[in-house]
PDB file of C-alpha atoms in Angstrom:
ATOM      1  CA  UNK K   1       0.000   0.000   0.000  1.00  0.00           C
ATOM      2  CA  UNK K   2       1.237   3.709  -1.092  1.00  0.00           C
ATOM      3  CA  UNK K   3       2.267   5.920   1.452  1.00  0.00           C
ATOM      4  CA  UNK K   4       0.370   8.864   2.090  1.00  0.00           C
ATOM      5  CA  UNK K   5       2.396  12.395   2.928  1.00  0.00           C
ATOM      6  CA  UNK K   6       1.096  14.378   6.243  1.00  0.00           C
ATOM      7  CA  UNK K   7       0.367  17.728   5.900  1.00  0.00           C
ATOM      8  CA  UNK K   8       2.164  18.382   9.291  1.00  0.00           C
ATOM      9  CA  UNK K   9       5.499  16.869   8.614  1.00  0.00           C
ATOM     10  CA  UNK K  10       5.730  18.598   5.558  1.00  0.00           C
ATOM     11  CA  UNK K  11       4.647  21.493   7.245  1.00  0.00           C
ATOM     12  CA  UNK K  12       7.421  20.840   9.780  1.00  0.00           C
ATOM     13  CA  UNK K  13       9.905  19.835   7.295  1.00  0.00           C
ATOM     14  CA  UNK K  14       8.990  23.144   5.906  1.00  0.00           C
ATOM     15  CA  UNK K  15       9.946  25.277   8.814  1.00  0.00           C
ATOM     16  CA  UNK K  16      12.994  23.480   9.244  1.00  0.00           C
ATOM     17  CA  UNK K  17      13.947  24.015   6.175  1.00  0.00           C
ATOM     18  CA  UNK K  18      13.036  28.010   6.478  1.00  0.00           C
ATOM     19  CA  UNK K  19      15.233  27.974   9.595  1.00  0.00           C
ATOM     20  CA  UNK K  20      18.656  26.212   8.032  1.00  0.00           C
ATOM     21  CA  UNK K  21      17.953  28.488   4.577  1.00  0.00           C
ATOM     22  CA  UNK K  22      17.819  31.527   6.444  1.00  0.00           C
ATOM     23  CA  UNK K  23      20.780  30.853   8.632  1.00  0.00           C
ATOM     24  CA  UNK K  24      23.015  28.737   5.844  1.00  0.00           C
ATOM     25  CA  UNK K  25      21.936  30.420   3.026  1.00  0.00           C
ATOM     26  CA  UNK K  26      20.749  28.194  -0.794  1.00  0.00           C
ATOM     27  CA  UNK K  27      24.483  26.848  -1.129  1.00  0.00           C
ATOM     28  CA  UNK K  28      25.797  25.810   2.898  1.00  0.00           C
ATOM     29  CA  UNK K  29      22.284  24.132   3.751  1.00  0.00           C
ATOM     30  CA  UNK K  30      22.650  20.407   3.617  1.00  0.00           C
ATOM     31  CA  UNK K  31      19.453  17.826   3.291  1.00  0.00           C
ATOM     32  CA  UNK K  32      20.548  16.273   6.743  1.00  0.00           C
ATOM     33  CA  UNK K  33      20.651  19.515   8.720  1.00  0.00           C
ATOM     34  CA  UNK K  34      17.167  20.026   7.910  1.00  0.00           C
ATOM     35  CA  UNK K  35      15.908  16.546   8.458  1.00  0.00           C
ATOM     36  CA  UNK K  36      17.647  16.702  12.255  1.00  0.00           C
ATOM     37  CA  UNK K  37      16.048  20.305  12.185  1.00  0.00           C
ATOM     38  CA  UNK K  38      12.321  18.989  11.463  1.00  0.00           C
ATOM     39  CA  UNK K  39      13.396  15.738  13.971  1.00  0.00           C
ATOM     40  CA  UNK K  40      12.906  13.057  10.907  1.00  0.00           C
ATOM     41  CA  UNK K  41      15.347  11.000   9.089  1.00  0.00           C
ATOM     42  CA  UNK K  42      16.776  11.746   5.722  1.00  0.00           C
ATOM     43  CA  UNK K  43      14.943   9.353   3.509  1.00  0.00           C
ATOM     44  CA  UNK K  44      11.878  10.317   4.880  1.00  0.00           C
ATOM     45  CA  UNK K  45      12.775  13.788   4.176  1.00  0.00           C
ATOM     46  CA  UNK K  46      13.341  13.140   0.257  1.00  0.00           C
ATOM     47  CA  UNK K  47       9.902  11.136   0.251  1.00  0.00           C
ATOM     48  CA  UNK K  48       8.725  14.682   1.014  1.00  0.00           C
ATOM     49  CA  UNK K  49      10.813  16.492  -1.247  1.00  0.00           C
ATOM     50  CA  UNK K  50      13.707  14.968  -3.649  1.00  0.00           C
ATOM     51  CA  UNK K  51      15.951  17.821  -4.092  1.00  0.00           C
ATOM     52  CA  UNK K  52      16.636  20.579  -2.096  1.00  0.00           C
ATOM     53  CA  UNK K  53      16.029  22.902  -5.022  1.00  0.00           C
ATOM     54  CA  UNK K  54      12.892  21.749  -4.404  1.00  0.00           C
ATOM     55  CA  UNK K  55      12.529  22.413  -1.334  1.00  0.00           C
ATOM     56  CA  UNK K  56      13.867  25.485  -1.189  1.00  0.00           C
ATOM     57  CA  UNK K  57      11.479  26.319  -3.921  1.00  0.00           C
ATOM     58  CA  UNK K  58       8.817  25.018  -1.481  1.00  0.00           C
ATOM     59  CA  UNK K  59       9.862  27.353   1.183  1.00  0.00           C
ATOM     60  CA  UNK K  60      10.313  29.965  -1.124  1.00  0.00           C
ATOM     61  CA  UNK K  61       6.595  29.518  -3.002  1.00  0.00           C
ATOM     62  CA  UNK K  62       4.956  29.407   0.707  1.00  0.00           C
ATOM     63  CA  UNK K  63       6.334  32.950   1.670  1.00  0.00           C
ATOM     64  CA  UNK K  64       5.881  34.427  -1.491  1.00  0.00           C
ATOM     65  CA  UNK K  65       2.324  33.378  -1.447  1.00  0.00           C
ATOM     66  CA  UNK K  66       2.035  35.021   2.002  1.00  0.00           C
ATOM     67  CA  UNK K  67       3.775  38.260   0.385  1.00  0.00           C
ATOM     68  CA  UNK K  68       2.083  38.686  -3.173  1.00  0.00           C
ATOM     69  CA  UNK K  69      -0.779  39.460  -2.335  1.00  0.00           C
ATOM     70  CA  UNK K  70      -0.406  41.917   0.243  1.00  0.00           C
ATOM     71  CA  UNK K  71       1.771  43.467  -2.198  1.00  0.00           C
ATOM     72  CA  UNK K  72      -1.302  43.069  -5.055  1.00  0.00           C
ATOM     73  CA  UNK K  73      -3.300  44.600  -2.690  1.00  0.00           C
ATOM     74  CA  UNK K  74      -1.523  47.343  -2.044  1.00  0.00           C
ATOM     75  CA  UNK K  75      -1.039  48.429  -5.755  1.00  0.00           C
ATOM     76  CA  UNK K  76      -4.253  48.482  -6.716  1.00  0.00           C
ATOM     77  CA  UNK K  77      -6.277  49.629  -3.961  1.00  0.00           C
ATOM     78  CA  UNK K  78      -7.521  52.890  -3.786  1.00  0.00           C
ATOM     79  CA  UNK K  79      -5.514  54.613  -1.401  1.00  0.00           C
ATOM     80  CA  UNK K  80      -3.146  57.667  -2.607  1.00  0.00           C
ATOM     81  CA  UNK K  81      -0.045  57.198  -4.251  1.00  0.00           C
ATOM     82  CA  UNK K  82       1.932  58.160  -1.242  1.00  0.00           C
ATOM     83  CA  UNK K  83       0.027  55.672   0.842  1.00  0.00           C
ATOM     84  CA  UNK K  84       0.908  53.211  -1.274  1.00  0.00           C
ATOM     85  CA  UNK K  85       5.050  53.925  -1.472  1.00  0.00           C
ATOM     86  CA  UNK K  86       4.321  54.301   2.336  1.00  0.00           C
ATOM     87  CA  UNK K  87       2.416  50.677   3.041  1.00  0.00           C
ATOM     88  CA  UNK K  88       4.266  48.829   0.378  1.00  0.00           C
ATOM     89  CA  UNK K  89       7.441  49.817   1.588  1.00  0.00           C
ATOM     90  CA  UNK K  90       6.551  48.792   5.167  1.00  0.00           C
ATOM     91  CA  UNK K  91       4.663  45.562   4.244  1.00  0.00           C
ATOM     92  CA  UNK K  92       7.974  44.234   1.706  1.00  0.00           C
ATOM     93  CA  UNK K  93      10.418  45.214   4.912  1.00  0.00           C
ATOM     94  CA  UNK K  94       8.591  44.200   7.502  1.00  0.00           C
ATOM     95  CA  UNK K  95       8.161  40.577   5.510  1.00  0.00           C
ATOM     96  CA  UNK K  96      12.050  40.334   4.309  1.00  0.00           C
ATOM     97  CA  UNK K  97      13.112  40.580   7.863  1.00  0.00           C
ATOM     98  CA  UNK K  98      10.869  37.565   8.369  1.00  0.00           C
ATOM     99  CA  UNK K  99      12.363  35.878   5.297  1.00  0.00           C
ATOM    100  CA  UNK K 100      15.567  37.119   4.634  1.00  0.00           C
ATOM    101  CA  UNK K 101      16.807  34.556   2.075  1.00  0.00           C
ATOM    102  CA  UNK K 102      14.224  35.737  -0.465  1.00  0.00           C
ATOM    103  CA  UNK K 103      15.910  38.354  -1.978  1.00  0.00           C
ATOM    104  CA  UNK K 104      19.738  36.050  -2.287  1.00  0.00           C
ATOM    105  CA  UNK K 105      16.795  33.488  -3.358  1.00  0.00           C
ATOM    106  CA  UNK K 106      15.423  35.428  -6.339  1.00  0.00           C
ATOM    107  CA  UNK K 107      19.087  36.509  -7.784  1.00  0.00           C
ATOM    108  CA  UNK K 108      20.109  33.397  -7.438  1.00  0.00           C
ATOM    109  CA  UNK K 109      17.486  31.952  -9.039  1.00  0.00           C
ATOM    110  CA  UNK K 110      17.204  34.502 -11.989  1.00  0.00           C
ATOM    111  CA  UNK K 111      21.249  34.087 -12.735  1.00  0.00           C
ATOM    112  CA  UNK K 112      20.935  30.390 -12.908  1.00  0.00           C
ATOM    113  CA  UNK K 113      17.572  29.842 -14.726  1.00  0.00           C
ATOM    114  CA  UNK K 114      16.363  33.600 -16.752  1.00  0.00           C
ATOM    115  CA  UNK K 115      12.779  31.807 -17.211  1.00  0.00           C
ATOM    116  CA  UNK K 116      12.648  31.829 -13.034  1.00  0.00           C
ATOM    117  CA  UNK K 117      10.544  34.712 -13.368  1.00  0.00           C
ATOM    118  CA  UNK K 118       8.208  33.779 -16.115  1.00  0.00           C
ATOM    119  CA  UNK K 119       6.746  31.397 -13.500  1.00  0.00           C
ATOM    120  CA  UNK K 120       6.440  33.311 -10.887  1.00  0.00           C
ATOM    121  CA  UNK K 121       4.766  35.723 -13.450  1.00  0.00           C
ATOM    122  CA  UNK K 122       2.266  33.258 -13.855  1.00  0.00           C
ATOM    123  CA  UNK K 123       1.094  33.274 -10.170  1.00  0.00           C
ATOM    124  CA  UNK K 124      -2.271  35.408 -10.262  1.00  0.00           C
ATOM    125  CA  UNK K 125      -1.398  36.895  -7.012  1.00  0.00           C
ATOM    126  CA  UNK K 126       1.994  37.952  -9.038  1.00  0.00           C
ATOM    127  CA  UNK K 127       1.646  42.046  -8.341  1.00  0.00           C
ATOM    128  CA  UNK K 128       1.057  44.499 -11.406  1.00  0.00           C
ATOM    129  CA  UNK K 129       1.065  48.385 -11.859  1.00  0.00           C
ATOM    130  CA  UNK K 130      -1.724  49.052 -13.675  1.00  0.00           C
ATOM    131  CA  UNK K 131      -3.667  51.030 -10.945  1.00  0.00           C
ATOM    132  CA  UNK K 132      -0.258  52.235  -9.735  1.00  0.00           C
ATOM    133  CA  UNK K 133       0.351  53.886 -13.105  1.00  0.00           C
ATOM    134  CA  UNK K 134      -2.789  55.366 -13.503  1.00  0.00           C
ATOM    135  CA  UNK K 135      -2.699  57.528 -10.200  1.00  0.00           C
ATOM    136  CA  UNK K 136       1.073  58.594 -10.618  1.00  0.00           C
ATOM    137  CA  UNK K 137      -0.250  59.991 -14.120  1.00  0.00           C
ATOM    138  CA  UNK K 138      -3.752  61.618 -12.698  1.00  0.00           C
ATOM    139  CA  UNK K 139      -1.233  63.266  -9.820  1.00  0.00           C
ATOM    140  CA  UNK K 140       1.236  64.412 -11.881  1.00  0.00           C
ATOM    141  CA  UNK K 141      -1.572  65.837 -14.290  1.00  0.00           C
ATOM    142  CA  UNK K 142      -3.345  67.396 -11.111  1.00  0.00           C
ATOM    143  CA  UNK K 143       0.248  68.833 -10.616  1.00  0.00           C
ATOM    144  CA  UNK K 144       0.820  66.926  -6.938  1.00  0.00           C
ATOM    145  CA  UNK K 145       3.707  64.969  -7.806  1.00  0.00           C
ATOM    146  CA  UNK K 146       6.748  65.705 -10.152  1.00  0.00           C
ATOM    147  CA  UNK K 147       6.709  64.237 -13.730  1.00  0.00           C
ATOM    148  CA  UNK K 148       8.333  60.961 -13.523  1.00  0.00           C
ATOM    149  CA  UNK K 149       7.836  57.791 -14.976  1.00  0.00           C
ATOM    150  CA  UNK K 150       5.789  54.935 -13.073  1.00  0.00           C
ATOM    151  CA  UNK K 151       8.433  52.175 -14.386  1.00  0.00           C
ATOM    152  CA  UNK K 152      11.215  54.503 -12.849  1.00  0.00           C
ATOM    153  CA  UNK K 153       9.250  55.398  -9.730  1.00  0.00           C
ATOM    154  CA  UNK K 154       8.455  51.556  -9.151  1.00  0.00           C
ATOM    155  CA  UNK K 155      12.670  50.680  -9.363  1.00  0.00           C
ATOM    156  CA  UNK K 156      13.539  53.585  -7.346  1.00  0.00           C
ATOM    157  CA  UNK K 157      11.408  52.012  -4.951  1.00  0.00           C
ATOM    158  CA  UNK K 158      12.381  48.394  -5.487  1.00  0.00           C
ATOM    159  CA  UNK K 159      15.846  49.368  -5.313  1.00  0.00           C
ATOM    160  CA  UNK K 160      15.887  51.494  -1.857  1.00  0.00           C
ATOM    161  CA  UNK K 161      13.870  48.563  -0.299  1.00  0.00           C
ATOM    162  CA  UNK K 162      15.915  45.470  -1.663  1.00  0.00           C
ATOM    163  CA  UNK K 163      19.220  46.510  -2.155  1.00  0.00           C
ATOM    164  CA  UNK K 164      20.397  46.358   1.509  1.00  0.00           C
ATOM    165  CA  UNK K 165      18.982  42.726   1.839  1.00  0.00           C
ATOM    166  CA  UNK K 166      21.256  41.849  -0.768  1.00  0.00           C
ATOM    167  CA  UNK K 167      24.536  43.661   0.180  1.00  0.00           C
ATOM    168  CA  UNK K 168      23.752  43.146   3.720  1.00  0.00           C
ATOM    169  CA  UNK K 169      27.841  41.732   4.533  1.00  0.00           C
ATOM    170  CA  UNK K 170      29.126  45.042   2.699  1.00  0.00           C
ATOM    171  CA  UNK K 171      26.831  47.498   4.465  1.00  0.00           C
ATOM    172  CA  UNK K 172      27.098  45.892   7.743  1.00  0.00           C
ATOM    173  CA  UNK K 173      30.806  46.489   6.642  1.00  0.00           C
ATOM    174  CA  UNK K 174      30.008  50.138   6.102  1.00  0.00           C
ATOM    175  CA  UNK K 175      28.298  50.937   8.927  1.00  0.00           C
ATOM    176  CA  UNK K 176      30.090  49.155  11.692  1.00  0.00           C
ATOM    177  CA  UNK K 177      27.281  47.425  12.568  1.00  0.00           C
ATOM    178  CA  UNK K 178      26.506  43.952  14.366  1.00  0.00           C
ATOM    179  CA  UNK K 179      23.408  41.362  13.301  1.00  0.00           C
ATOM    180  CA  UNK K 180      21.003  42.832  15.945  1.00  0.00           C
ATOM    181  CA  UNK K 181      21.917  46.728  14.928  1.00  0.00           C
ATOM    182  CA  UNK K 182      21.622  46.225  11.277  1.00  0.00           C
ATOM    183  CA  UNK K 183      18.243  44.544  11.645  1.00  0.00           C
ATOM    184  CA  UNK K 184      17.302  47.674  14.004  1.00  0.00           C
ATOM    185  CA  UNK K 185      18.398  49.559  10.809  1.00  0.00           C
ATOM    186  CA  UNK K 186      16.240  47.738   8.534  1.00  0.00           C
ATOM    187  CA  UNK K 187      13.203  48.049  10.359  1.00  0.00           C
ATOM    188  CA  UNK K 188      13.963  51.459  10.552  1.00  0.00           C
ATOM    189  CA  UNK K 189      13.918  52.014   7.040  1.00  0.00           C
ATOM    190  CA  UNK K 190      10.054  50.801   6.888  1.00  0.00           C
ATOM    191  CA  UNK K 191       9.355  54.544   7.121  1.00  0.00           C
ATOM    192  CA  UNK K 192      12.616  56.012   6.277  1.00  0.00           C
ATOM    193  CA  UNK K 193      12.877  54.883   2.714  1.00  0.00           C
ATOM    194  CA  UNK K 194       9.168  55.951   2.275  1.00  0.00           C
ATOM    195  CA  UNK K 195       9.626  59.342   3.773  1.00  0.00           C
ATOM    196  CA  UNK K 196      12.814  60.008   1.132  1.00  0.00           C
ATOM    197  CA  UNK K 197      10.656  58.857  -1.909  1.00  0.00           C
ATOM    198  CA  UNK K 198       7.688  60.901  -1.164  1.00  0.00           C
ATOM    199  CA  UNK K 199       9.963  63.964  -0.223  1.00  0.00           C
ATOM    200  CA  UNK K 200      11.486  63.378  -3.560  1.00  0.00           C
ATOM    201  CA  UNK K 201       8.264  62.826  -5.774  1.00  0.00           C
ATOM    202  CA  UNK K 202       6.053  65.899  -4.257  1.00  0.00           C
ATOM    203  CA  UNK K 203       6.043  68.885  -5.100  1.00  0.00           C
ATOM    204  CA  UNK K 204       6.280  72.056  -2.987  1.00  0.00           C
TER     205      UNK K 204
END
């Protein structure tokens, strides 16, 4: 008789795995470190998943799918453009400090396999700036905000919020700072970043 898969070891094997990724990292997790993590042996933990690409793409879809569609949300409700920079900047912080291999995770992903992102662009709850454009366009027009592109606006934005995920060893570096003190920084930034791309954007 087949065996049947439990949704609670898999859902432990899952946070096991989130643990190990976030403290090894893709490339210094090993398959046994997580199966003594989620307190099961090895085979049973490739029953579960055979590879731990995927698994790591596992752990990766689960978070994403907590993410998206806050993200969605925020886009294209109808709150003002500088409520959006403002919750969309705290909601993608406040969730990377949660899950801080996702950003190393997408990089990664995209320099080893470029159609990475056509998948996740397949995910309905993948976020779009249709709304987002619109109201940067009826604010400039209404002469609120400065002309600027919504593409440029929206990487300006990206950039200031992922950036220091990814060079976290070199900014740490920078700024003298220890584990505890950079993630104080980080959270920090939840309103900081916003504040310098609104300040930027409005006009006088």
């Amino acid at each position: 008789m087949k065996k049947s898969k439990n949704e609670n070891t898999e859902q432990q094997i899952l946070e096991a795995a989130k643990f190990v990724f976030q403290s090894k990292g893709m490339d210094g997790a090993r398959m046994q470190e997580i199966a003594d993590q989620a307190g099961i042996n090895k085979a049973m933990l490739h029953y579960y998943f055979r590879s731990k690409q995927l698994l790591f793409e596992a752990v990766f879809n689960n978070a994403f799918s907590l993410l998206a569609p806050q993200l969605k949300a925020i886009l294209n409700d109808e709150s003002s453009i500088e409520d959006k920079i403002k919750n969309f900047t705290s909601s993608y912080i406040s969730f990377i400090l949660q899950h801080p291999y996702i950003p190393n995770f997408i990089i990664q992903e995209l320099n080893r396999n470029p159609d990475f992102m056509i998948k996740m662009k397949e995910n309905p709850n993948f976020p779009n700036l249709d709304k987002f454009k619109y109201q940067l366009n009826k604010d400039i027009q209404a002469g609120i905000i400065k002309p600027i592109s919504a593409e440029q606006l929206f990487i300006n934005i990206m950039a200031l919020n992922v950036f220091p995920f990814l060079a976290k060893p070199l900014l740490m570096a920078f700024t003298n700072s220890e584990n505890d003190t950079y993630s104080q920084l980080m959270a920090e930034r939840e309103t900081e970043v916003s504040s310098f791309i609104i300040n930027a954007i409005k006009k006088n």
